Short mmCIF file of C-alpha atoms in Angstrom, two decimals:
data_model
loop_
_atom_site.label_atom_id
_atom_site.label_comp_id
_atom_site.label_asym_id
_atom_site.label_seq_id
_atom_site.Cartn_x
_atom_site.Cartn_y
_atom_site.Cartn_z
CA UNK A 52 0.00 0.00 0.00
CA UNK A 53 0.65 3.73 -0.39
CA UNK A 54 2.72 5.20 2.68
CA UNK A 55 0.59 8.22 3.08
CA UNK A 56 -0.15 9.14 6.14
CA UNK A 57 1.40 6.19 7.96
CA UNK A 58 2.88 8.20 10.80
CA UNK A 59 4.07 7.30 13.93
CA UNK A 60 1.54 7.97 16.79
CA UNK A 61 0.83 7.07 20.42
CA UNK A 62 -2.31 4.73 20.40
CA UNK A 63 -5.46 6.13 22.43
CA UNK A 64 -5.11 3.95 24.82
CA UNK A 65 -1.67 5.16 25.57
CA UNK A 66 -1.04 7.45 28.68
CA UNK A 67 0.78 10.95 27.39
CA UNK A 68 2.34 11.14 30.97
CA UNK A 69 4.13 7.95 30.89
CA UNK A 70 4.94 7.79 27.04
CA UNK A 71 6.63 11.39 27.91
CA UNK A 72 8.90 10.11 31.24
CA UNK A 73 9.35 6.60 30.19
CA UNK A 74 10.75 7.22 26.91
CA UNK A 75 14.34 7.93 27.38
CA UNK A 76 17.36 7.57 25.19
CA UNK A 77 20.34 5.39 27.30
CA UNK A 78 23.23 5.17 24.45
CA UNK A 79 23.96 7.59 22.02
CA UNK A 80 26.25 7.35 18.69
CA UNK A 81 25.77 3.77 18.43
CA UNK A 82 26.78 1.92 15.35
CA UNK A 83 24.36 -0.53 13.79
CA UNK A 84 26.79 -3.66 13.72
CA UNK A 85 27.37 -2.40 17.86
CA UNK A 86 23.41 -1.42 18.34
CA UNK A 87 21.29 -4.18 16.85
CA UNK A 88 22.78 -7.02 19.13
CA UNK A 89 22.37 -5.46 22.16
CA UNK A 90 18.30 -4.69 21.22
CA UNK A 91 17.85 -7.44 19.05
CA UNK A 92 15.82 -10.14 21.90
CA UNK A 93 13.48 -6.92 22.73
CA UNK A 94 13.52 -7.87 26.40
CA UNK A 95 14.37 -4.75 27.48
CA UNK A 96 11.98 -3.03 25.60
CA UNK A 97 14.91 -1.25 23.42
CA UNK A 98 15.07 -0.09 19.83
CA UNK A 99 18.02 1.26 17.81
CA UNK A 100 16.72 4.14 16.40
CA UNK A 101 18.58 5.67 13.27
CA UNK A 102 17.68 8.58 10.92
CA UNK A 103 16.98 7.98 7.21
CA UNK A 104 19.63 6.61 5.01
CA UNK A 105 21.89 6.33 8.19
CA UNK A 106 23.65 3.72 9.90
CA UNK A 107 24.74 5.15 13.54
CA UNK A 108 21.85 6.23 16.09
CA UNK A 109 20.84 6.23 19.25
CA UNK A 110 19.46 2.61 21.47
CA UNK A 111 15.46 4.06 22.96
CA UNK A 112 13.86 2.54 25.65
CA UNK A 113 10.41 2.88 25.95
CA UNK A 114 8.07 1.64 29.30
CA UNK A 115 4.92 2.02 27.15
CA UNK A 116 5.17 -0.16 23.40
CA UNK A 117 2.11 1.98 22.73
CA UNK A 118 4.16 5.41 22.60
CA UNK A 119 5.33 4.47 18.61
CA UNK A 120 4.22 8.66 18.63
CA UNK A 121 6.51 9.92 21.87
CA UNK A 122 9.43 7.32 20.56
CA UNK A 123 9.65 8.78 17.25
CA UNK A 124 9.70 12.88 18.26
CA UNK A 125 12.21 11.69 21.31
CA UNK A 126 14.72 9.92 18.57
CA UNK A 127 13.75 13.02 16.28
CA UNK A 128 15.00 15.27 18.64
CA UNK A 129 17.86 13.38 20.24
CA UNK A 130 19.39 12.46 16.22
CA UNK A 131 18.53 16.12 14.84
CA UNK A 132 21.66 18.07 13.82
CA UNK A 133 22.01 21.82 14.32
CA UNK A 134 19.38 24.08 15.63
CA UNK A 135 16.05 22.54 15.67
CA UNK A 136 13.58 23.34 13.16
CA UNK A 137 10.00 23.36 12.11
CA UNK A 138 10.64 19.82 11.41
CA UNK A 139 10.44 18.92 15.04
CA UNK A 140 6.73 19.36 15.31
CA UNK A 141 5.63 17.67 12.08
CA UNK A 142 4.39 13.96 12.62
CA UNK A 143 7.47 11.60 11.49
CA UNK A 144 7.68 8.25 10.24
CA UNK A 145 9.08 4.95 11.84
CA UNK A 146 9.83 2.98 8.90
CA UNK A 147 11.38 -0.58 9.52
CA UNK A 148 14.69 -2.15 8.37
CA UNK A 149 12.90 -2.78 5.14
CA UNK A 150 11.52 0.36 4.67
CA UNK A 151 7.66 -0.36 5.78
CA UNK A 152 5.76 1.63 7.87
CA UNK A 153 5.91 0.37 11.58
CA UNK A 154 2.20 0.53 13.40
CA UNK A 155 2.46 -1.20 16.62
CA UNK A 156 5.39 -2.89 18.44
CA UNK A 157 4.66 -6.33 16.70
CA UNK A 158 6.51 -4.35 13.13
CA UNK A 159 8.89 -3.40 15.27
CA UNK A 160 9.66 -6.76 16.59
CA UNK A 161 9.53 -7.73 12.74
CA UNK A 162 12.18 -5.20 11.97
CA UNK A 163 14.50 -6.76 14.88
CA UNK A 164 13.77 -3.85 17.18
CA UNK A 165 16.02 -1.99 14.36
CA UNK A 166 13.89 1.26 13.19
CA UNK A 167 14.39 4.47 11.08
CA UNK A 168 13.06 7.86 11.73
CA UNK A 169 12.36 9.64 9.02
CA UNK A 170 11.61 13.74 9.10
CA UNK A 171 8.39 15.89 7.59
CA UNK A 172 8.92 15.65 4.02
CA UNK A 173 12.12 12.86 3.73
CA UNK A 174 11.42 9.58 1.03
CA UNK A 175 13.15 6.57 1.88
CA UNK A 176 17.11 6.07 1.61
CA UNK A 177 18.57 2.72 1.80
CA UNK A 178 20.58 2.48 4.32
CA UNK A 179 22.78 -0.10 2.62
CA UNK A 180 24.88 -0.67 5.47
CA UNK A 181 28.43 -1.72 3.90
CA UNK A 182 29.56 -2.63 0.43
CA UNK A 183 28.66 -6.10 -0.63
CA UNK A 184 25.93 -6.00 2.22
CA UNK A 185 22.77 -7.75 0.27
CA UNK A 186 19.33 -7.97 1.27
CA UNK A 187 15.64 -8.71 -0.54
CA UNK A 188 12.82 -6.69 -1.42
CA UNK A 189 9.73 -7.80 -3.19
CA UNK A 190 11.00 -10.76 -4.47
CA UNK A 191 14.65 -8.73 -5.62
CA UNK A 192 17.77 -9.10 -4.04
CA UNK A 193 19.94 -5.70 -3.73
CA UNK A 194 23.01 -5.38 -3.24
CA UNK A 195 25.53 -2.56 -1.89
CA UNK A 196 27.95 -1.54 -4.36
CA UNK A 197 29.26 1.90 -2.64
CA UNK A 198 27.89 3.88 0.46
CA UNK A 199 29.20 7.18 -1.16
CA UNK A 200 27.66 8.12 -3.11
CA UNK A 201 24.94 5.64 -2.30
CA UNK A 202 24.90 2.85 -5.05
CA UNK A 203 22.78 -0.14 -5.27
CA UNK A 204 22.25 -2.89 -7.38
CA UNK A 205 18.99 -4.46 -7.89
CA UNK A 206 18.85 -8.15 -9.56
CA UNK A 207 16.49 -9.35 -11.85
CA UNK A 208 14.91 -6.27 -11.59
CA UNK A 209 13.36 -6.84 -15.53
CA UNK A 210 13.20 -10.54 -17.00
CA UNK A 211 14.46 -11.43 -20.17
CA UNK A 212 11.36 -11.66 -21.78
CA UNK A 213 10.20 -7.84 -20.56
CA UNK A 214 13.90 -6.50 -21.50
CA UNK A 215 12.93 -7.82 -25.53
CA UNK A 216 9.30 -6.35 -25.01
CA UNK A 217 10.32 -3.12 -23.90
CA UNK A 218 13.06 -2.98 -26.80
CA UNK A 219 10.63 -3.40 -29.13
CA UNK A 220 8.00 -1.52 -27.85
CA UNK A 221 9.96 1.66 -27.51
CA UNK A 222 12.44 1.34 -30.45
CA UNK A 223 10.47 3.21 -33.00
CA UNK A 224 10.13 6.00 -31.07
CA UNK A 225 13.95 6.78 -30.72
CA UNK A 226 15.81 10.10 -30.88
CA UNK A 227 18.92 11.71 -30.43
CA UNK A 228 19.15 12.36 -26.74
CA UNK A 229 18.41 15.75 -25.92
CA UNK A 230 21.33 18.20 -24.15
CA UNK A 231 21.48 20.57 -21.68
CA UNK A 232 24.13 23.15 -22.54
CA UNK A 233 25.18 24.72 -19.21
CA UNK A 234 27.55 27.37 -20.79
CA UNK A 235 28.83 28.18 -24.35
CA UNK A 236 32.23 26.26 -23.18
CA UNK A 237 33.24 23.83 -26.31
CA UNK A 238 33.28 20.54 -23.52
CA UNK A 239 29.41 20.68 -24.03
CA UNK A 240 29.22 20.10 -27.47
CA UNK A 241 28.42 16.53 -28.49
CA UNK A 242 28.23 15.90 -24.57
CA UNK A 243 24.95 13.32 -25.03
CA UNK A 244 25.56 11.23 -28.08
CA UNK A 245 22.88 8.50 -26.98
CA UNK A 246 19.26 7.97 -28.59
CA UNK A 247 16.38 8.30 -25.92
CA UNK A 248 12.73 6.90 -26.44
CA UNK A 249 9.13 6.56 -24.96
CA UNK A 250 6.88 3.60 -24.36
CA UNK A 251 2.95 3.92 -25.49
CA UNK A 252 0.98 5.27 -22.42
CA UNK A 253 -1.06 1.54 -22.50
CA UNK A 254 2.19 -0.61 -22.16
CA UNK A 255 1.26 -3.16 -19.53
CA UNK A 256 4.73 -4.01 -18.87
CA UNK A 257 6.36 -0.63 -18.81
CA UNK A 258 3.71 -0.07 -16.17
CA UNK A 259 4.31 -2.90 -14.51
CA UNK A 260 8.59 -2.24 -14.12
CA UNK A 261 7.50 1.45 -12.96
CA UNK A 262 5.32 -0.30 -10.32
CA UNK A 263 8.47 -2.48 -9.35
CA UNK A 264 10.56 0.29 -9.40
CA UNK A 265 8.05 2.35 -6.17
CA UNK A 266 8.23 -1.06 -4.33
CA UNK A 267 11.80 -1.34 -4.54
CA UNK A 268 12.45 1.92 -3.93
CA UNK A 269 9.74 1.92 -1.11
CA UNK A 270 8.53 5.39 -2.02
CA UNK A 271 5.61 6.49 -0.48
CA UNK A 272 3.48 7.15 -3.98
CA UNK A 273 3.66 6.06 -6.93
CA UNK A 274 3.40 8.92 -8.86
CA UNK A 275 6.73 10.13 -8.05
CA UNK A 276 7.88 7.58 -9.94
CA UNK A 277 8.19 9.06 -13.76
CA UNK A 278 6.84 7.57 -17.08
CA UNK A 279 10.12 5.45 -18.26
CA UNK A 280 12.84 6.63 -20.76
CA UNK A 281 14.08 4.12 -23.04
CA UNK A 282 17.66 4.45 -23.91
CA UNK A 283 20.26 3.01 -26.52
CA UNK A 284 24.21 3.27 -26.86
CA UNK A 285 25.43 2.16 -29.72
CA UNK A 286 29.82 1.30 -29.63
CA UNK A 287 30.88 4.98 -29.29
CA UNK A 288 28.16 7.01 -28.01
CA UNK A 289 28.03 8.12 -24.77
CA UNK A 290 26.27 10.23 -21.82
CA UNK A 291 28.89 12.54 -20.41
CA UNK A 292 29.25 13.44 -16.63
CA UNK A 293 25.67 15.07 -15.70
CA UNK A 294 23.16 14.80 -13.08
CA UNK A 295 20.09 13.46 -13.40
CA UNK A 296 18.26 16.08 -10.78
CA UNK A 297 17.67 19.81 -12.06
CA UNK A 298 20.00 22.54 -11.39
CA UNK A 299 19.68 26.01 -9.80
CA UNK A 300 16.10 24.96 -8.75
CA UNK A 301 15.36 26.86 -5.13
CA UNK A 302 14.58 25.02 -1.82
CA UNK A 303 11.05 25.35 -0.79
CA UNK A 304 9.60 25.19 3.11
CA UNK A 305 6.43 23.69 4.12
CA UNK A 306 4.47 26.29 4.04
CA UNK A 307 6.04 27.87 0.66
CA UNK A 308 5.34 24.12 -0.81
CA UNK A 309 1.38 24.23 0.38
CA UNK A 310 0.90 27.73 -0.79
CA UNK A 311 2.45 27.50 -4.25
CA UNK A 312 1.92 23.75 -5.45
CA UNK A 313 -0.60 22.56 -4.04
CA UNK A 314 -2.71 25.81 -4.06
CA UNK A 315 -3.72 26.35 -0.59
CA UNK A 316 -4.74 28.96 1.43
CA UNK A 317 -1.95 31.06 3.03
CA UNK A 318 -4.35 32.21 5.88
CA UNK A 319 -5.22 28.42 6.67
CA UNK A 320 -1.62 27.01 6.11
CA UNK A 321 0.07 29.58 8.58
CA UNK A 322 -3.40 29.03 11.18
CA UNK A 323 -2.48 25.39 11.02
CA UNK A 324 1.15 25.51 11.16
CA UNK A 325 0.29 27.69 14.39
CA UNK A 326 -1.34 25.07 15.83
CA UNK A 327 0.70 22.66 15.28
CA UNK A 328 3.29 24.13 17.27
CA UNK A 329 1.20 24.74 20.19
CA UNK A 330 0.48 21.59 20.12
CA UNK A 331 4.26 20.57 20.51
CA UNK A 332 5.11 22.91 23.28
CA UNK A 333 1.43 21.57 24.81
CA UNK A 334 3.57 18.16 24.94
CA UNK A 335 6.92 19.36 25.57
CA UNK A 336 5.99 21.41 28.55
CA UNK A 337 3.50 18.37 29.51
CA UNK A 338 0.75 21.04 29.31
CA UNK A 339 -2.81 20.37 28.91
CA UNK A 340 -3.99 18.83 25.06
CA UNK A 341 -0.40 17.66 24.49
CA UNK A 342 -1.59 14.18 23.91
CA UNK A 343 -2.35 15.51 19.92
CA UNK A 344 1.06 16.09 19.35
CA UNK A 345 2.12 12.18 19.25
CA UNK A 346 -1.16 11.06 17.62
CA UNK A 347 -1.48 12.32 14.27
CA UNK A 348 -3.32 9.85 13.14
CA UNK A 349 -5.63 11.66 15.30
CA UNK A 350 -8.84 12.87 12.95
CA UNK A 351 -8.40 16.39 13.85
CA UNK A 352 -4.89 16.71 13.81
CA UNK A 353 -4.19 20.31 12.31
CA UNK A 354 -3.58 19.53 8.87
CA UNK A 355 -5.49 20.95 6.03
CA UNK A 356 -3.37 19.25 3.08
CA UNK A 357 -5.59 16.21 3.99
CA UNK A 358 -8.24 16.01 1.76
CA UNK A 359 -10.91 15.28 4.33
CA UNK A 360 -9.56 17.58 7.26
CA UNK A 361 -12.64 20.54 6.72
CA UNK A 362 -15.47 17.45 6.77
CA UNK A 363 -14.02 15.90 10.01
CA UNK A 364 -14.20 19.44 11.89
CA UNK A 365 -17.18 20.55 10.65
CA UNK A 366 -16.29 23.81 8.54
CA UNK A 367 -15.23 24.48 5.07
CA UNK A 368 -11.99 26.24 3.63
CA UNK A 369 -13.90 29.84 2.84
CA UNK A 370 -15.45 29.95 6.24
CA UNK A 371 -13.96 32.93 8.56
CA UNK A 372 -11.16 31.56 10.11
CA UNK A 373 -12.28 32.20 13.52
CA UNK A 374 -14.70 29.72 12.67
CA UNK A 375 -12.21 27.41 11.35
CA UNK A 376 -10.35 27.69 14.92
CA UNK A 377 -13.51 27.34 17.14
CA UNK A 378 -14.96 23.93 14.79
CA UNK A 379 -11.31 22.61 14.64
CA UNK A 380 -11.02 22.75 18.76
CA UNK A 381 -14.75 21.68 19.05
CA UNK A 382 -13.61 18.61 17.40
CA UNK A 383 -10.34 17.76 18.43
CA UNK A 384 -11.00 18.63 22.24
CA UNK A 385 -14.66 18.61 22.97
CA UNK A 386 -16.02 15.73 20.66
CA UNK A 387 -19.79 14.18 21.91
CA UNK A 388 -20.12 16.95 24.78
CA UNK A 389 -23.66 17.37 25.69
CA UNK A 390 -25.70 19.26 26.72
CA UNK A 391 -24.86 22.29 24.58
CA UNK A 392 -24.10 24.57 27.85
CA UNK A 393 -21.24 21.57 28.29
CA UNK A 394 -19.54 21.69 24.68
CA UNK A 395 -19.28 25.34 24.99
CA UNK A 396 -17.27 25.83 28.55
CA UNK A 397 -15.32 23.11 26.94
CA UNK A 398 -14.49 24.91 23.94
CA UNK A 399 -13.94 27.85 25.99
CA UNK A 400 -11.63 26.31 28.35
CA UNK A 401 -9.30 24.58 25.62
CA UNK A 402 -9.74 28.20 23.49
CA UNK A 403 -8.22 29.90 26.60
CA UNK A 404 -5.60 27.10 27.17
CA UNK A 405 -4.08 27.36 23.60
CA UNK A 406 -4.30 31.29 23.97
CA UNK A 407 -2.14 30.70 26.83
CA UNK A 408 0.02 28.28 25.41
CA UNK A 409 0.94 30.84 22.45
CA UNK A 410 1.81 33.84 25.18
CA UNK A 411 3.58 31.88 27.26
CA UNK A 412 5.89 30.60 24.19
CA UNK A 413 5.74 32.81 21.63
CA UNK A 414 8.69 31.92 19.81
CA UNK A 415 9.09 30.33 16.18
CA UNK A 416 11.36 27.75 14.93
CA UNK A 417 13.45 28.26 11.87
CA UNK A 418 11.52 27.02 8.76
CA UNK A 419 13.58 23.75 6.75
CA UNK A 420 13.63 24.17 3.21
CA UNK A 421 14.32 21.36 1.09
CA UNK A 422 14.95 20.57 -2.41
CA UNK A 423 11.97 19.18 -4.00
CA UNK A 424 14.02 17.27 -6.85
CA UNK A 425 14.66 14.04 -8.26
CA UNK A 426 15.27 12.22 -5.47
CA UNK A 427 16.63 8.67 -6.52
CA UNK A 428 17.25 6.57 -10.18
CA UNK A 429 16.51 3.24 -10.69
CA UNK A 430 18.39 2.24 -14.35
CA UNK A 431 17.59 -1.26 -15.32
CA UNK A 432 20.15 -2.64 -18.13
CA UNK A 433 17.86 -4.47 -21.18
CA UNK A 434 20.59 -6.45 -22.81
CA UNK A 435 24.01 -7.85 -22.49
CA UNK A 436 27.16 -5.81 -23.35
CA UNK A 437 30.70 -7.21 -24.11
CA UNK A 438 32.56 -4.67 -23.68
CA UNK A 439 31.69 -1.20 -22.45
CA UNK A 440 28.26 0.55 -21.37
CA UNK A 441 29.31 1.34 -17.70
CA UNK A 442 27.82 3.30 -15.28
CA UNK A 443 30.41 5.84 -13.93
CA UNK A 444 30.57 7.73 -10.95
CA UNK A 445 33.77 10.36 -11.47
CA UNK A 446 33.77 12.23 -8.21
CA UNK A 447 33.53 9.04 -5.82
CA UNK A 448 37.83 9.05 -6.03
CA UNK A 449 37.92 7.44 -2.75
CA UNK A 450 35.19 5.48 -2.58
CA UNK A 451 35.10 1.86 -1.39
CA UNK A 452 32.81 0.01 -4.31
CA UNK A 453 32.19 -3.67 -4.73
CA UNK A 454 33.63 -3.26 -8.51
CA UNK A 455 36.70 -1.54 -7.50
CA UNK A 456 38.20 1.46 -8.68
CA UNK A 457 37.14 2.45 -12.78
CA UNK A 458 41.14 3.47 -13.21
CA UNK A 459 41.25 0.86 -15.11
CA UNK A 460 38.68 1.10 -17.79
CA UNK A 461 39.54 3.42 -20.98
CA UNK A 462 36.75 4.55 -23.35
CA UNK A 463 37.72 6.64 -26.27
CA UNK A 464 36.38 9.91 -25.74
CA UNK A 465 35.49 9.80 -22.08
CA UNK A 466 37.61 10.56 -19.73
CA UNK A 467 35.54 10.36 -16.67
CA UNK A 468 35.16 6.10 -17.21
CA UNK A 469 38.25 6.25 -15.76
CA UNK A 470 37.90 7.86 -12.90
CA UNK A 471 35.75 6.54 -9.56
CA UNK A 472 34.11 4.17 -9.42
CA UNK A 473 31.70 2.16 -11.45
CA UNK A 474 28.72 -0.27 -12.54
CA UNK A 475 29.12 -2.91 -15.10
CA UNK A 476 25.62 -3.29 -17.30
CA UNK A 477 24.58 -6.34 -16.23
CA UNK A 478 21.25 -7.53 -18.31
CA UNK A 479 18.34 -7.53 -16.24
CA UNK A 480 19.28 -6.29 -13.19
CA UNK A 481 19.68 -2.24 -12.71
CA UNK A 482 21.78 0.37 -11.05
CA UNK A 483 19.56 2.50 -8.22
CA UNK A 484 21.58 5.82 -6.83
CA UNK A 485 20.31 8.75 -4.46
CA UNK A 486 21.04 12.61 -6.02
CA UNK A 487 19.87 14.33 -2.70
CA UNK A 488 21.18 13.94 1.10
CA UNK A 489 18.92 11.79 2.95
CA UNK A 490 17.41 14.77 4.46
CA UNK A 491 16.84 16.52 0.56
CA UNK A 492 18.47 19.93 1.93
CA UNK A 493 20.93 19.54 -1.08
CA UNK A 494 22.15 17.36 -3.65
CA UNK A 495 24.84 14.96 -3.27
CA UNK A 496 27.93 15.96 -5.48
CA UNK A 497 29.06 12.21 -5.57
CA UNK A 498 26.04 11.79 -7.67
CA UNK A 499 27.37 12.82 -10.34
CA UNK A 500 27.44 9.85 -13.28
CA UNK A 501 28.04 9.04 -16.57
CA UNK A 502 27.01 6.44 -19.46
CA UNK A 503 30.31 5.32 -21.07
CA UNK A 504 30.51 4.57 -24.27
CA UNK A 505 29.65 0.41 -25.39
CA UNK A 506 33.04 -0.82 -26.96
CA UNK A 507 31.45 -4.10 -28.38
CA UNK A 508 27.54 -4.86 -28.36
CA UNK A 509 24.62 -2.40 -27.94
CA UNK A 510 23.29 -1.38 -25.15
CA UNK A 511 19.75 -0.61 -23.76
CA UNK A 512 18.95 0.56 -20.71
CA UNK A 513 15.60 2.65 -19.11
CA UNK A 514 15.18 5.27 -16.69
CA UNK A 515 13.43 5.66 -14.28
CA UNK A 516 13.32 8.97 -12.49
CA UNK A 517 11.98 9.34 -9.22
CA UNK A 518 11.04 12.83 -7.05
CA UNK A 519 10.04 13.06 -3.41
CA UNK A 520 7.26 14.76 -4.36
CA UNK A 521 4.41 14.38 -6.90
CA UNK A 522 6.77 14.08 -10.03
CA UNK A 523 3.68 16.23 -11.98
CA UNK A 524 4.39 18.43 -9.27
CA UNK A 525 7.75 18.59 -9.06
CA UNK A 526 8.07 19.50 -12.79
CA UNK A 527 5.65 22.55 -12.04
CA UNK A 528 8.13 23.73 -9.52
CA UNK A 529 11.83 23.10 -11.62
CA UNK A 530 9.45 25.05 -14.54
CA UNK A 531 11.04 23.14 -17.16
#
């Protein structure tokens, strides 16, 4: 299933008090290989706790396996770097070793008591743990090739039989590869000598790799997965050093993101942002109504980017926004109070309470804005190549990688194949690497990559570009 919404949140049957003073962190800057042993039996009712994409973390011990909510903002705030930031009150994910959503302390007992956190806004990361580390997904074993930048194969990702389909199917509609020409400078010229095609829009197969690709990849929606790009290198031609995310495209905040993609009110988006916080200091402070904060799951949890948020309160997105406020706290604190003369003193009461709340802590946090980019590729290889046709990563000089160093590979014309480090195109299976930090603040430079040239034999490949973001959307916002 789609991730959305699968945040990590205190049950109701949980007690805020005790989730709050019996979730404590006892070892900090713990690597896995040291962590997971020491939590792995679960007797002591510890998890290792690691931020996206990461290996080291913190060990959490919890007296409540109900508090999934208070266990995730405690890791949150014990793993953040730097000054804390609007992040901090946004519900996060616990996602488990595999990258699924954890519910209840049975997933995380399924995960080995081994857990991710990830941030408002983050997509998955493999952690990949070492080179040569392997591991399955959806019926796929990956493999580590380097942690940096962070390279993965994937094998069998396409079988032989959908490699010749998809060759055929998108063959006729080949081109010259477009270029990007970042400057007048000569180097550019000739700098993407491949052919690039499309698939029909009905292909069942193409649909069904781009499916495989958002389970592998463990995305939270499939549409940030793009359409797929059919490619061909004949001996000679070539895909210079590039990236595959756009340049010079601006980081955007929550709110900025809310407001100008997905078209919603400013007035509402700053109201609920508002709330949100006070909601946060509510449980920080361990001040009356911070209970919300860990349950976002909650149905009146102060978001209006879900689609049903106005119907649950009671109010509608051109009412007044006082009204807004007084049918969002009706709901959230004084649900099925009767008589009438009772649902108003208890409006009144949590009214004055969050009024109180916001004098008593006026202050902001910093707003996080992230790059809302392509976020990973997944580049299955359709046929075998002699010689040829790698997968180059220049910058990685000093890189561990489970193909060694590319010093030793020399394609006319290319330079950069022998430099880094490398993937050989092996038919069938397909290259994945990340283009963004796990937190998608700003690109990864070891990203960068090349297609070298094929010396003997032809090779076809596909692309598949993925955003952390709707990719429609994401296009909209790189304006290209």
């Amino acid at each position: 299933p789609e991730l959305d919404a699968e945040f990590a949140s205190d049950t109701d049957q949980s007690n805020p008090d005790i989730c709050r003073s019996g979730t404590i962190v006892s070892e900090r800057n713990v690597p896995l290989s040291v962590g997971l042993p020491r939590v792995k039996s679960g007797a002591n009712l510890e998890v290792f706790v690691a931020l996206n994409g990461l290996t080291t973390g913190i060990i959490v011990k919890v007296e409540d396996p109900r508090c999934l909510g208070t266990l995730a903002q405690v890791a949150a705030e014990e793993l953040a770097a730097g000054p804390i930031d609007d992040t901090i009150i946004e519900p996060k994910r616990l996602l488990s070793n595999t990258g699924r959503p954890v519910r209840n302390w049975d997933d995380v007992s399924l995960s080995d008591f081994y857990v991710h956190v990830l941030l408002d806004r983050e997509e998955w990361v493999w952690p990949g743990i070492r080179v040569g580390f392997s591991w399955t997904v959806a019926g796929r074993r990956l493999r580590t090739v380097a942690m940096s930048p962070r390279v993965i194969l994937v094998e069998d990702m396409v079988s032989d039989e959908e490699s010749d389909h998809l060759i055929k199917a998108g063959s006729h509609t080949l081109f010259r590869s477009p270029e990007k020409h970042y400057s007048a400078d000569p180097k550019y010229q000739n700098y993407r000598t491949s052919e690039t095609g499309y698939f029909p829009g009905n292909d069942q197969v193409a649909a069904a790799v781009r499916r495989r690709a958002w389970q592998v990849l463990r995305l939270s929606k499939l549409n940030m997965v793009e359409n797929l790009q059919l490619l061909r290198y004949v001996p000679g031609r070539w895909y210079k050093e590039h990236y595959d995310l756009f340049n010079n495209v601006p980081a955007i905040t929550k709110a900025e993101e809310q407001v100008d993609l997905y078209l919603l009110s400013r007035e509402l988006v700053s109201w609920a942002a508002q709330q949100r916080r006070l909601l946060y200091v509510a449980w920080r402070e361990g001040l009356m109504h911070g209970w919300l904060h860990t349950r976002p799951n909650y149905h009146a949890y102060p978001d209006i980017q879900r689609p049903n948020f106005f119907n649950v309160i009671g109010a509608d997105r051109a009412d007044d926004l006082v009204e807004v406020h007084m049918a969002w706290i009706r709901s959230a604190f004084c649900p099925n109070k009767y008589p009438l003369d009772a649902e108003k003193a208890c409006v009144l009461e949590a009214a004055e309470a969050l009024d109180m709340l916001q004098d008593r802590f006026p202050e902001e946090f910093r707003h996080r804005a992230i790059q809302r980019n392509r976020h990973v590729t997944l580049l299955p290889y359709l046929t075998e190549v002699e010689e040829g046709g790698e997968t180059v990563f220049p910058l990685a000089r000093n890189s561990e990688s489970l193909y060694g160093p590319a010093s030793n590979i020399k394609r006319e014309g290319m330079n950069e194949c022998s430099s880094g480090i490398y993937v050989p195109p092996i038919k069938g299976a397909a290259a994945v690497f990340y283009h963004t930090r796990p937190d998608s603040t700003d690109r990864d430079p070891l990203s960068m990559h090349g297609g070298c040239p094929p010396v003997t034999g032809i090779k076809y490949a596909i692309n598949i570009f993925c955003w952390n973001i709707n990719n429609a959307l994401g296009t909209k916002h790189v304006n290209v």
